[in-house]
């Protein structure tokens, strides 16, 4: 079931990419770039507003008073290409899609996985990074690999409305095997794990590494729960903007900028 959903999500992502490519090649070729950057409108003139949840290191987190990280830097590079000023709005993860569909934010960028549910309400850019859902446990835990979870009887912590929440709900709660506890922040789920209130946390691998490093006695299981793709989400009603942003993102992937930003934050170990 999980595999099916993943496949579907990937297929839909591909369809989306082709749709975007088809639209942008519809404009006259020699002026395609100028056209797309002239036609779009943003929530605030001259500004690219990015909705995020700055509790997801190394993609977005606070350093002093500013939101920094992989997504913040990629967004800044996109804004620069489009001649816009980047403004980052920090909010709860599950408010991002609403901020985008209501037009308050121009795009959502938050290590957000392309899923078929989200594709019902938003469009996604081409994927720019891979995420892996992993399981964090206490060092001495009886859970030593993902399959152990399917033995049942465990309390699983997740960040509310994330894909970790979805998988745990579908695979382990709806099947009556385990209990799922939902937290507003990944850090809160990890705190509950540290104090022994829950048995594990299912969360994306990069924040998991940061949390495991910051909290003694926690380890990440070697077996991953599932792999997924991160992309930028947009309102379905502003395709001129989503095409322009996607075009800029693709250029930044092709010229190596995106990879160099990722490498700056994630060591290839
Ligand atoms: N990748 C996960 C998702 O899209 C988690 C994202 C996050 O917590 N920022 O649901």
PDB file of C-alpha atoms and ligand atoms in Angstrom:
ATOM      1  CA  UNK A   1       0.000   0.000   0.000  1.00  0.00           C
ATOM      2  CA  UNK A   2       2.741   2.415   0.975  1.00  0.00           C
ATOM      3  CA  UNK A   3       4.671   1.496  -2.176  1.00  0.00           C
ATOM      4  CA  UNK A   4       1.549   2.056  -4.300  1.00  0.00           C
ATOM      5  CA  UNK A   5       1.017   5.494  -2.808  1.00  0.00           C
ATOM      6  CA  UNK A   6       4.640   6.360  -3.371  1.00  0.00           C
ATOM      7  CA  UNK A   7       4.486   5.250  -6.969  1.00  0.00           C
ATOM      8  CA  UNK A   8       1.317   7.225  -7.521  1.00  0.00           C
ATOM      9  CA  UNK A   9       2.872  10.304  -5.971  1.00  0.00           C
ATOM     10  CA  UNK A  10       5.892   9.957  -8.226  1.00  0.00           C
ATOM     11  CA  UNK A  11       3.744   9.465 -11.300  1.00  0.00           C
ATOM     12  CA  UNK A  12       1.692  12.522 -10.463  1.00  0.00           C
ATOM     13  CA  UNK A  13       4.878  14.498  -9.887  1.00  0.00           C
ATOM     14  CA  UNK A  14       6.076  13.498 -13.342  1.00  0.00           C
ATOM     15  CA  UNK A  15       2.769  14.460 -14.933  1.00  0.00           C
ATOM     16  CA  UNK A  16       3.043  17.801 -13.174  1.00  0.00           C
ATOM     17  CA  UNK A  17       6.569  18.360 -14.469  1.00  0.00           C
ATOM     18  CA  UNK A  18       5.515  17.584 -18.014  1.00  0.00           C
ATOM     19  CA  UNK A  19       2.482  19.823 -17.672  1.00  0.00           C
ATOM     20  CA  UNK A  20       4.689  22.700 -16.530  1.00  0.00           C
ATOM     21  CA  UNK A  21       7.162  22.034 -19.331  1.00  0.00           C
ATOM     22  CA  UNK A  22       4.354  21.911 -21.889  1.00  0.00           C
ATOM     23  CA  UNK A  23       2.921  25.211 -20.673  1.00  0.00           C
ATOM     24  CA  UNK A  24       6.216  27.053 -20.713  1.00  0.00           C
ATOM     25  CA  UNK A  25       7.122  25.805 -24.179  1.00  0.00           C
ATOM     26  CA  UNK A  26       3.770  27.173 -25.362  1.00  0.00           C
ATOM     27  CA  UNK A  27       5.035  30.738 -25.320  1.00  0.00           C
ATOM     28  CA  UNK A  28       7.188  31.944 -28.217  1.00  0.00           C
ATOM     29  CA  UNK A  29      10.556  30.339 -27.793  1.00  0.00           C
ATOM     30  CA  UNK A  30      12.932  33.289 -28.036  1.00  0.00           C
ATOM     31  CA  UNK A  31      11.031  35.380 -25.505  1.00  0.00           C
ATOM     32  CA  UNK A  32       9.943  32.528 -23.234  1.00  0.00           C
ATOM     33  CA  UNK A  33      12.064  33.637 -20.296  1.00  0.00           C
ATOM     34  CA  UNK A  34      11.085  37.299 -20.401  1.00  0.00           C
ATOM     35  CA  UNK A  35       7.443  36.463 -20.948  1.00  0.00           C
ATOM     36  CA  UNK A  36       7.124  34.253 -17.915  1.00  0.00           C
ATOM     37  CA  UNK A  37       8.855  36.724 -15.603  1.00  0.00           C
ATOM     38  CA  UNK A  38       6.752  39.634 -16.886  1.00  0.00           C
ATOM     39  CA  UNK A  39       3.361  38.007 -16.653  1.00  0.00           C
ATOM     40  CA  UNK A  40       3.210  36.615 -13.137  1.00  0.00           C
ATOM     41  CA  UNK A  41       1.839  38.423 -10.127  1.00  0.00           C
ATOM     42  CA  UNK A  42       2.758  37.844  -6.483  1.00  0.00           C
ATOM     43  CA  UNK A  43       0.825  38.416  -3.255  1.00  0.00           C
ATOM     44  CA  UNK A  44       2.815  41.589  -2.617  1.00  0.00           C
ATOM     45  CA  UNK A  45       4.288  43.424  -5.579  1.00  0.00           C
ATOM     46  CA  UNK A  46       8.031  42.921  -5.886  1.00  0.00           C
ATOM     47  CA  UNK A  47       8.051  40.306  -3.143  1.00  0.00           C
ATOM     48  CA  UNK A  48       8.169  36.504  -3.234  1.00  0.00           C
ATOM     49  CA  UNK A  49       6.424  35.291  -0.077  1.00  0.00           C
ATOM     50  CA  UNK A  50       7.451  31.827   1.055  1.00  0.00           C
ATOM     51  CA  UNK A  51       5.408  29.981   3.665  1.00  0.00           C
ATOM     52  CA  UNK A  52       7.437  27.561   5.761  1.00  0.00           C
ATOM     53  CA  UNK A  53       7.710  25.907   9.157  1.00  0.00           C
ATOM     54  CA  UNK A  54      11.139  26.852  10.471  1.00  0.00           C
ATOM     55  CA  UNK A  55      11.563  23.835  12.715  1.00  0.00           C
ATOM     56  CA  UNK A  56      12.969  21.470  10.162  1.00  0.00           C
ATOM     57  CA  UNK A  57      16.769  21.608  10.188  1.00  0.00           C
ATOM     58  CA  UNK A  58      18.740  21.763   7.925  1.00  0.00           C
ATOM     59  CA  UNK A  59      15.981  22.775   5.465  1.00  0.00           C
ATOM     60  CA  UNK A  60      14.594  25.632   7.568  1.00  0.00           C
ATOM     61  CA  UNK A  61      15.461  26.708  11.077  1.00  0.00           C
ATOM     62  CA  UNK A  62      16.314  29.848  13.014  1.00  0.00           C
ATOM     63  CA  UNK A  63      19.808  31.166  13.300  1.00  0.00           C
ATOM     64  CA  UNK A  64      19.573  34.153  15.618  1.00  0.00           C
ATOM     65  CA  UNK A  65      16.429  35.866  14.375  1.00  0.00           C
ATOM     66  CA  UNK A  66      16.543  34.807  10.741  1.00  0.00           C
ATOM     67  CA  UNK A  67      15.195  31.709   9.038  1.00  0.00           C
ATOM     68  CA  UNK A  68      18.035  29.947   7.277  1.00  0.00           C
ATOM     69  CA  UNK A  69      18.685  26.549   5.701  1.00  0.00           C
ATOM     70  CA  UNK A  70      18.537  24.745   2.366  1.00  0.00           C
ATOM     71  CA  UNK A  71      15.009  25.866   1.435  1.00  0.00           C
ATOM     72  CA  UNK A  72      15.646  29.459   2.512  1.00  0.00           C
ATOM     73  CA  UNK A  73      18.783  29.614   0.354  1.00  0.00           C
ATOM     74  CA  UNK A  74      17.195  27.999  -2.699  1.00  0.00           C
ATOM     75  CA  UNK A  75      14.228  30.370  -2.348  1.00  0.00           C
ATOM     76  CA  UNK A  76      16.586  33.346  -2.114  1.00  0.00           C
ATOM     77  CA  UNK A  77      18.306  32.239  -5.334  1.00  0.00           C
ATOM     78  CA  UNK A  78      14.921  31.843  -7.064  1.00  0.00           C
ATOM     79  CA  UNK A  79      13.788  35.295  -5.870  1.00  0.00           C
ATOM     80  CA  UNK A  80      17.004  36.833  -7.140  1.00  0.00           C
ATOM     81  CA  UNK A  81      16.525  35.241 -10.562  1.00  0.00           C
ATOM     82  CA  UNK A  82      12.982  36.632 -10.733  1.00  0.00           C
ATOM     83  CA  UNK A  83      14.030  40.085  -9.503  1.00  0.00           C
ATOM     84  CA  UNK A  84      11.965  39.766  -6.325  1.00  0.00           C
ATOM     85  CA  UNK A  85      12.668  40.287  -2.641  1.00  0.00           C
ATOM     86  CA  UNK A  86      12.227  37.096  -0.607  1.00  0.00           C
ATOM     87  CA  UNK A  87      10.049  37.273   2.495  1.00  0.00           C
ATOM     88  CA  UNK A  88       9.770  34.133   4.639  1.00  0.00           C
ATOM     89  CA  UNK A  89       6.634  33.579   6.716  1.00  0.00           C
ATOM     90  CA  UNK A  90       7.045  31.036   9.501  1.00  0.00           C
ATOM     91  CA  UNK A  91       3.897  29.106  10.457  1.00  0.00           C
ATOM     92  CA  UNK A  92       2.671  25.679  11.574  1.00  0.00           C
ATOM     93  CA  UNK A  93       3.421  23.003   8.978  1.00  0.00           C
ATOM     94  CA  UNK A  94      -0.252  22.239   8.503  1.00  0.00           C
ATOM     95  CA  UNK A  95      -1.044  25.907   7.742  1.00  0.00           C
ATOM     96  CA  UNK A  96       1.271  26.104   4.738  1.00  0.00           C
ATOM     97  CA  UNK A  97      -1.075  24.648   2.123  1.00  0.00           C
ATOM     98  CA  UNK A  98      -3.895  26.992   3.253  1.00  0.00           C
ATOM     99  CA  UNK A  99      -1.550  30.002   3.133  1.00  0.00           C
ATOM    100  CA  UNK A 100      -0.711  29.089  -0.452  1.00  0.00           C
ATOM    101  CA  UNK A 101      -4.226  28.251  -1.675  1.00  0.00           C
ATOM    102  CA  UNK A 102      -5.635  31.451  -0.131  1.00  0.00           C
ATOM    103  CA  UNK A 103      -2.988  33.469  -1.988  1.00  0.00           C
ATOM    104  CA  UNK A 104      -1.451  34.888   1.216  1.00  0.00           C
ATOM    105  CA  UNK A 105       1.827  33.207   0.349  1.00  0.00           C
ATOM    106  CA  UNK A 106       3.190  32.745  -3.159  1.00  0.00           C
ATOM    107  CA  UNK A 107       4.720  29.381  -2.459  1.00  0.00           C
ATOM    108  CA  UNK A 108       5.213  26.808   0.255  1.00  0.00           C
ATOM    109  CA  UNK A 109       8.693  25.440   0.772  1.00  0.00           C
ATOM    110  CA  UNK A 110       9.202  23.278   3.837  1.00  0.00           C
ATOM    111  CA  UNK A 111      10.874  20.007   2.940  1.00  0.00           C
ATOM    112  CA  UNK A 112       7.388  19.250   1.685  1.00  0.00           C
ATOM    113  CA  UNK A 113       6.803  15.845   0.152  1.00  0.00           C
ATOM    114  CA  UNK A 114       4.760  15.493  -3.026  1.00  0.00           C
ATOM    115  CA  UNK A 115       1.719  13.409  -2.119  1.00  0.00           C
ATOM    116  CA  UNK A 116      -1.463  12.645  -4.003  1.00  0.00           C
ATOM    117  CA  UNK A 117      -3.562  14.199  -1.201  1.00  0.00           C
ATOM    118  CA  UNK A 118      -1.685  17.493  -1.425  1.00  0.00           C
ATOM    119  CA  UNK A 119      -1.885  17.448  -5.227  1.00  0.00           C
ATOM    120  CA  UNK A 120      -5.643  17.722  -4.848  1.00  0.00           C
ATOM    121  CA  UNK A 121      -5.246  21.230  -3.443  1.00  0.00           C
ATOM    122  CA  UNK A 122      -1.881  22.526  -4.683  1.00  0.00           C
ATOM    123  CA  UNK A 123       0.502  22.234  -7.633  1.00  0.00           C
ATOM    124  CA  UNK A 124       4.092  21.155  -7.073  1.00  0.00           C
ATOM    125  CA  UNK A 125       7.328  22.208  -8.734  1.00  0.00           C
ATOM    126  CA  UNK A 126       9.810  19.714 -10.016  1.00  0.00           C
ATOM    127  CA  UNK A 127      11.303  17.844  -7.024  1.00  0.00           C
ATOM    128  CA  UNK A 128      14.587  19.353  -5.792  1.00  0.00           C
ATOM    129  CA  UNK A 129      15.579  16.966  -2.997  1.00  0.00           C
ATOM    130  CA  UNK A 130      15.004  13.469  -1.675  1.00  0.00           C
ATOM    131  CA  UNK A 131      13.691  12.823   1.811  1.00  0.00           C
ATOM    132  CA  UNK A 132      13.688   9.564   3.693  1.00  0.00           C
ATOM    133  CA  UNK A 133      11.276   8.772   6.498  1.00  0.00           C
ATOM    134  CA  UNK A 134      13.242   7.199   9.329  1.00  0.00           C
ATOM    135  CA  UNK A 135      12.505   5.906  12.806  1.00  0.00           C
ATOM    136  CA  UNK A 136      14.184   7.361  15.905  1.00  0.00           C
ATOM    137  CA  UNK A 137      14.282   5.149  18.998  1.00  0.00           C
ATOM    138  CA  UNK A 138      16.014   5.074  22.376  1.00  0.00           C
ATOM    139  CA  UNK A 139      19.376   3.267  22.274  1.00  0.00           C
ATOM    140  CA  UNK A 140      18.072   0.314  24.301  1.00  0.00           C
ATOM    141  CA  UNK A 141      14.737   0.072  22.435  1.00  0.00           C
ATOM    142  CA  UNK A 142      13.104  -3.264  21.598  1.00  0.00           C
ATOM    143  CA  UNK A 143      12.455  -1.754  18.160  1.00  0.00           C
ATOM    144  CA  UNK A 144      15.576  -2.531  16.138  1.00  0.00           C
ATOM    145  CA  UNK A 145      14.159  -2.310  12.624  1.00  0.00           C
ATOM    146  CA  UNK A 146      11.064  -1.015  10.846  1.00  0.00           C
ATOM    147  CA  UNK A 147       9.455  -4.472  10.705  1.00  0.00           C
ATOM    148  CA  UNK A 148       9.372  -4.578  14.516  1.00  0.00           C
ATOM    149  CA  UNK A 149       6.760  -1.814  14.424  1.00  0.00           C
ATOM    150  CA  UNK A 150       4.411  -4.211  12.643  1.00  0.00           C
ATOM    151  CA  UNK A 151       4.567  -6.560  15.644  1.00  0.00           C
ATOM    152  CA  UNK A 152       2.327  -3.906  17.191  1.00  0.00           C
ATOM    153  CA  UNK A 153       1.802  -2.520  20.676  1.00  0.00           C
ATOM    154  CA  UNK A 154       3.950   0.579  20.279  1.00  0.00           C
ATOM    155  CA  UNK A 155       3.185   4.270  20.685  1.00  0.00           C
ATOM    156  CA  UNK A 156       4.546   6.207  17.741  1.00  0.00           C
ATOM    157  CA  UNK A 157       5.217   9.932  17.781  1.00  0.00           C
ATOM    158  CA  UNK A 158       4.890  12.028  14.625  1.00  0.00           C
ATOM    159  CA  UNK A 159       4.639  15.663  13.630  1.00  0.00           C
ATOM    160  CA  UNK A 160       0.995  16.358  12.877  1.00  0.00           C
ATOM    161  CA  UNK A 161      -0.005  16.310   9.169  1.00  0.00           C
ATOM    162  CA  UNK A 162       3.420  15.291   7.902  1.00  0.00           C
ATOM    163  CA  UNK A 163       3.949  12.235   5.747  1.00  0.00           C
ATOM    164  CA  UNK A 164       5.347  10.461   8.815  1.00  0.00           C
ATOM    165  CA  UNK A 165       1.909  11.016  10.361  1.00  0.00           C
ATOM    166  CA  UNK A 166       0.163   9.705   7.220  1.00  0.00           C
ATOM    167  CA  UNK A 167       2.228   6.508   6.999  1.00  0.00           C
ATOM    168  CA  UNK A 168       1.959   5.777  10.726  1.00  0.00           C
ATOM    169  CA  UNK A 169      -1.792   6.382  10.583  1.00  0.00           C
ATOM    170  CA  UNK A 170      -2.437   4.227   7.519  1.00  0.00           C
ATOM    171  CA  UNK A 171      -0.006   1.408   8.180  1.00  0.00           C
ATOM    172  CA  UNK A 172       0.016   1.135  11.948  1.00  0.00           C
ATOM    173  CA  UNK A 173      -2.951   2.918  13.527  1.00  0.00           C
ATOM    174  CA  UNK A 174      -5.766   2.163  11.071  1.00  0.00           C
ATOM    175  CA  UNK A 175      -4.672  -1.468  11.152  1.00  0.00           C
ATOM    176  CA  UNK A 176      -5.038  -1.483  14.940  1.00  0.00           C
ATOM    177  CA  UNK A 177      -1.390  -2.373  15.487  1.00  0.00           C
ATOM    178  CA  UNK A 178      -0.040   0.733  17.211  1.00  0.00           C
ATOM    179  CA  UNK A 179      -1.097   4.064  18.700  1.00  0.00           C
ATOM    180  CA  UNK A 180      -0.061   7.324  17.045  1.00  0.00           C
ATOM    181  CA  UNK A 181       0.599  10.492  19.054  1.00  0.00           C
ATOM    182  CA  UNK A 182       0.616  13.694  17.044  1.00  0.00           C
ATOM    183  CA  UNK A 183       2.751  16.665  18.052  1.00  0.00           C
ATOM    184  CA  UNK A 184       2.820  20.204  16.629  1.00  0.00           C
ATOM    185  CA  UNK A 185       6.584  20.146  16.323  1.00  0.00           C
ATOM    186  CA  UNK A 186       9.031  17.375  15.515  1.00  0.00           C
ATOM    187  CA  UNK A 187      11.103  18.567  18.484  1.00  0.00           C
ATOM    188  CA  UNK A 188       8.134  17.933  20.809  1.00  0.00           C
ATOM    189  CA  UNK A 189       7.798  14.362  19.550  1.00  0.00           C
ATOM    190  CA  UNK A 190      11.504  13.849  20.179  1.00  0.00           C
ATOM    191  CA  UNK A 191      11.178  15.298  23.693  1.00  0.00           C
ATOM    192  CA  UNK A 192       8.368  12.796  24.421  1.00  0.00           C
ATOM    193  CA  UNK A 193      10.637  10.007  23.195  1.00  0.00           C
ATOM    194  CA  UNK A 194      13.521  11.183  25.367  1.00  0.00           C
ATOM    195  CA  UNK A 195      11.299  11.169  28.439  1.00  0.00           C
ATOM    196  CA  UNK A 196      10.014   7.687  27.632  1.00  0.00           C
ATOM    197  CA  UNK A 197       6.395   8.693  26.937  1.00  0.00           C
ATOM    198  CA  UNK A 198       6.450   7.200  23.441  1.00  0.00           C
ATOM    199  CA  UNK A 199       8.431   4.358  21.820  1.00  0.00           C
ATOM    200  CA  UNK A 200       9.664   5.957  18.604  1.00  0.00           C
ATOM    201  CA  UNK A 201       9.336   8.911  16.256  1.00  0.00           C
ATOM    202  CA  UNK A 202       8.808   8.632  12.492  1.00  0.00           C
ATOM    203  CA  UNK A 203      10.254  11.717  10.819  1.00  0.00           C
ATOM    204  CA  UNK A 204      12.377  12.878   7.851  1.00  0.00           C
ATOM    205  CA  UNK A 205      16.013  11.791   7.989  1.00  0.00           C
ATOM    206  CA  UNK A 206      17.764  15.153   8.045  1.00  0.00           C
ATOM    207  CA  UNK A 207      15.878  16.650  11.000  1.00  0.00           C
ATOM    208  CA  UNK A 208      16.133  13.181  12.596  1.00  0.00           C
ATOM    209  CA  UNK A 209      19.934  13.407  12.424  1.00  0.00           C
ATOM    210  CA  UNK A 210      19.869  16.853  13.995  1.00  0.00           C
ATOM    211  CA  UNK A 211      17.517  15.685  16.781  1.00  0.00           C
ATOM    212  CA  UNK A 212      19.516  12.499  17.462  1.00  0.00           C
ATOM    213  CA  UNK A 213      22.700  14.524  17.671  1.00  0.00           C
ATOM    214  CA  UNK A 214      21.165  17.019  20.073  1.00  0.00           C
ATOM    215  CA  UNK A 215      19.631  14.374  22.364  1.00  0.00           C
ATOM    216  CA  UNK A 216      21.853  11.792  23.972  1.00  0.00           C
ATOM    217  CA  UNK A 217      20.584   8.220  24.028  1.00  0.00           C
ATOM    218  CA  UNK A 218      18.649   8.372  20.756  1.00  0.00           C
ATOM    219  CA  UNK A 219      19.497   6.444  17.598  1.00  0.00           C
ATOM    220  CA  UNK A 220      18.093   6.275  14.081  1.00  0.00           C
ATOM    221  CA  UNK A 221      17.223   2.803  12.800  1.00  0.00           C
ATOM    222  CA  UNK A 222      19.300   1.641   9.830  1.00  0.00           C
ATOM    223  CA  UNK A 223      16.225   0.595   7.890  1.00  0.00           C
ATOM    224  CA  UNK A 224      14.306   3.508   6.385  1.00  0.00           C
ATOM    225  CA  UNK A 225      10.522   3.681   6.480  1.00  0.00           C
ATOM    226  CA  UNK A 226      10.140   5.082   2.969  1.00  0.00           C
ATOM    227  CA  UNK A 227      11.726   7.452   0.475  1.00  0.00           C
ATOM    228  CA  UNK A 228      10.061  10.553  -0.955  1.00  0.00           C
ATOM    229  CA  UNK A 229      10.596  13.747  -2.971  1.00  0.00           C
ATOM    230  CA  UNK A 230      10.520  17.357  -1.761  1.00  0.00           C
ATOM    231  CA  UNK A 231       9.068  20.083  -3.960  1.00  0.00           C
ATOM    232  CA  UNK A 232       7.708  23.635  -3.764  1.00  0.00           C
ATOM    233  CA  UNK A 233       3.919  23.948  -3.601  1.00  0.00           C
ATOM    234  CA  UNK A 234       1.803  26.621  -5.283  1.00  0.00           C
ATOM    235  CA  UNK A 235      -1.795  27.682  -5.658  1.00  0.00           C
ATOM    236  CA  UNK A 236      -3.417  26.072  -8.686  1.00  0.00           C
ATOM    237  CA  UNK A 237      -4.716  29.554  -9.597  1.00  0.00           C
ATOM    238  CA  UNK A 238      -1.434  31.298 -10.304  1.00  0.00           C
ATOM    239  CA  UNK A 239       0.233  29.153 -12.936  1.00  0.00           C
ATOM    240  CA  UNK A 240       2.187  32.084 -14.396  1.00  0.00           C
ATOM    241  CA  UNK A 241       3.971  32.373 -11.060  1.00  0.00           C
ATOM    242  CA  UNK A 242       4.432  28.648 -10.523  1.00  0.00           C
ATOM    243  CA  UNK A 243       5.877  28.296 -14.028  1.00  0.00           C
ATOM    244  CA  UNK A 244       8.299  31.177 -13.457  1.00  0.00           C
ATOM    245  CA  UNK A 245       9.433  29.788 -10.089  1.00  0.00           C
ATOM    246  CA  UNK A 246       9.710  26.275 -11.481  1.00  0.00           C
ATOM    247  CA  UNK A 247      11.737  27.545 -14.427  1.00  0.00           C
ATOM    248  CA  UNK A 248      14.115  29.359 -12.080  1.00  0.00           C
ATOM    249  CA  UNK A 249      14.382  26.264  -9.872  1.00  0.00           C
ATOM    250  CA  UNK A 250      15.190  24.040 -12.861  1.00  0.00           C
ATOM    251  CA  UNK A 251      17.903  26.459 -13.988  1.00  0.00           C
ATOM    252  CA  UNK A 252      19.370  26.434 -10.483  1.00  0.00           C
ATOM    253  CA  UNK A 253      19.357  22.629 -10.496  1.00  0.00           C
ATOM    254  CA  UNK A 254      20.965  22.484 -13.922  1.00  0.00           C
ATOM    255  CA  UNK A 255      23.765  24.911 -13.098  1.00  0.00           C
ATOM    256  CA  UNK A 256      24.589  23.074  -9.843  1.00  0.00           C
ATOM    257  CA  UNK A 257      23.448  25.833  -7.452  1.00  0.00           C
ATOM    258  CA  UNK A 258      20.850  23.644  -5.721  1.00  0.00           C
ATOM    259  CA  UNK A 259      23.321  20.811  -5.192  1.00  0.00           C
ATOM    260  CA  UNK A 260      25.956  23.147  -3.795  1.00  0.00           C
ATOM    261  CA  UNK A 261      23.413  24.592  -1.331  1.00  0.00           C
ATOM    262  CA  UNK A 262      22.422  21.061  -0.251  1.00  0.00           C
ATOM    263  CA  UNK A 263      26.080  20.035   0.101  1.00  0.00           C
ATOM    264  CA  UNK A 264      26.734  23.048   2.317  1.00  0.00           C
ATOM    265  CA  UNK A 265      24.213  21.741   4.870  1.00  0.00           C
ATOM    266  CA  UNK A 266      24.341  17.959   4.406  1.00  0.00           C
ATOM    267  CA  UNK A 267      27.629  16.095   4.433  1.00  0.00           C
ATOM    268  CA  UNK A 268      27.712  13.119   2.082  1.00  0.00           C
ATOM    269  CA  UNK A 269      28.204  10.430   4.699  1.00  0.00           C
TER     270      UNK A 269
HETATM  271  N1  LIG B   1       8.447  15.773   4.394  1.00  0.00           N
HETATM  272  C1  LIG B   1       7.409  15.762   5.372  1.00  0.00           C
HETATM  273  C2  LIG B   1       6.114  16.167   4.750  1.00  0.00           C
HETATM  274  O1  LIG B   1       6.087  16.754   3.706  1.00  0.00           O
HETATM  275  C3  LIG B   1       7.733  16.642   6.582  1.00  0.00           C
HETATM  276  C4  LIG B   1       7.900  18.087   6.252  1.00  0.00           C
HETATM  277  C5  LIG B   1       8.085  18.984   7.470  1.00  0.00           C
HETATM  278  O2  LIG B   1       7.859  18.602   8.605  1.00  0.00           O
HETATM  279  N2  LIG B   1       8.511  20.193   7.252  1.00  0.00           N
HETATM  280  O3  LIG B   1       5.068  15.903   5.284  1.00  0.00           O
END
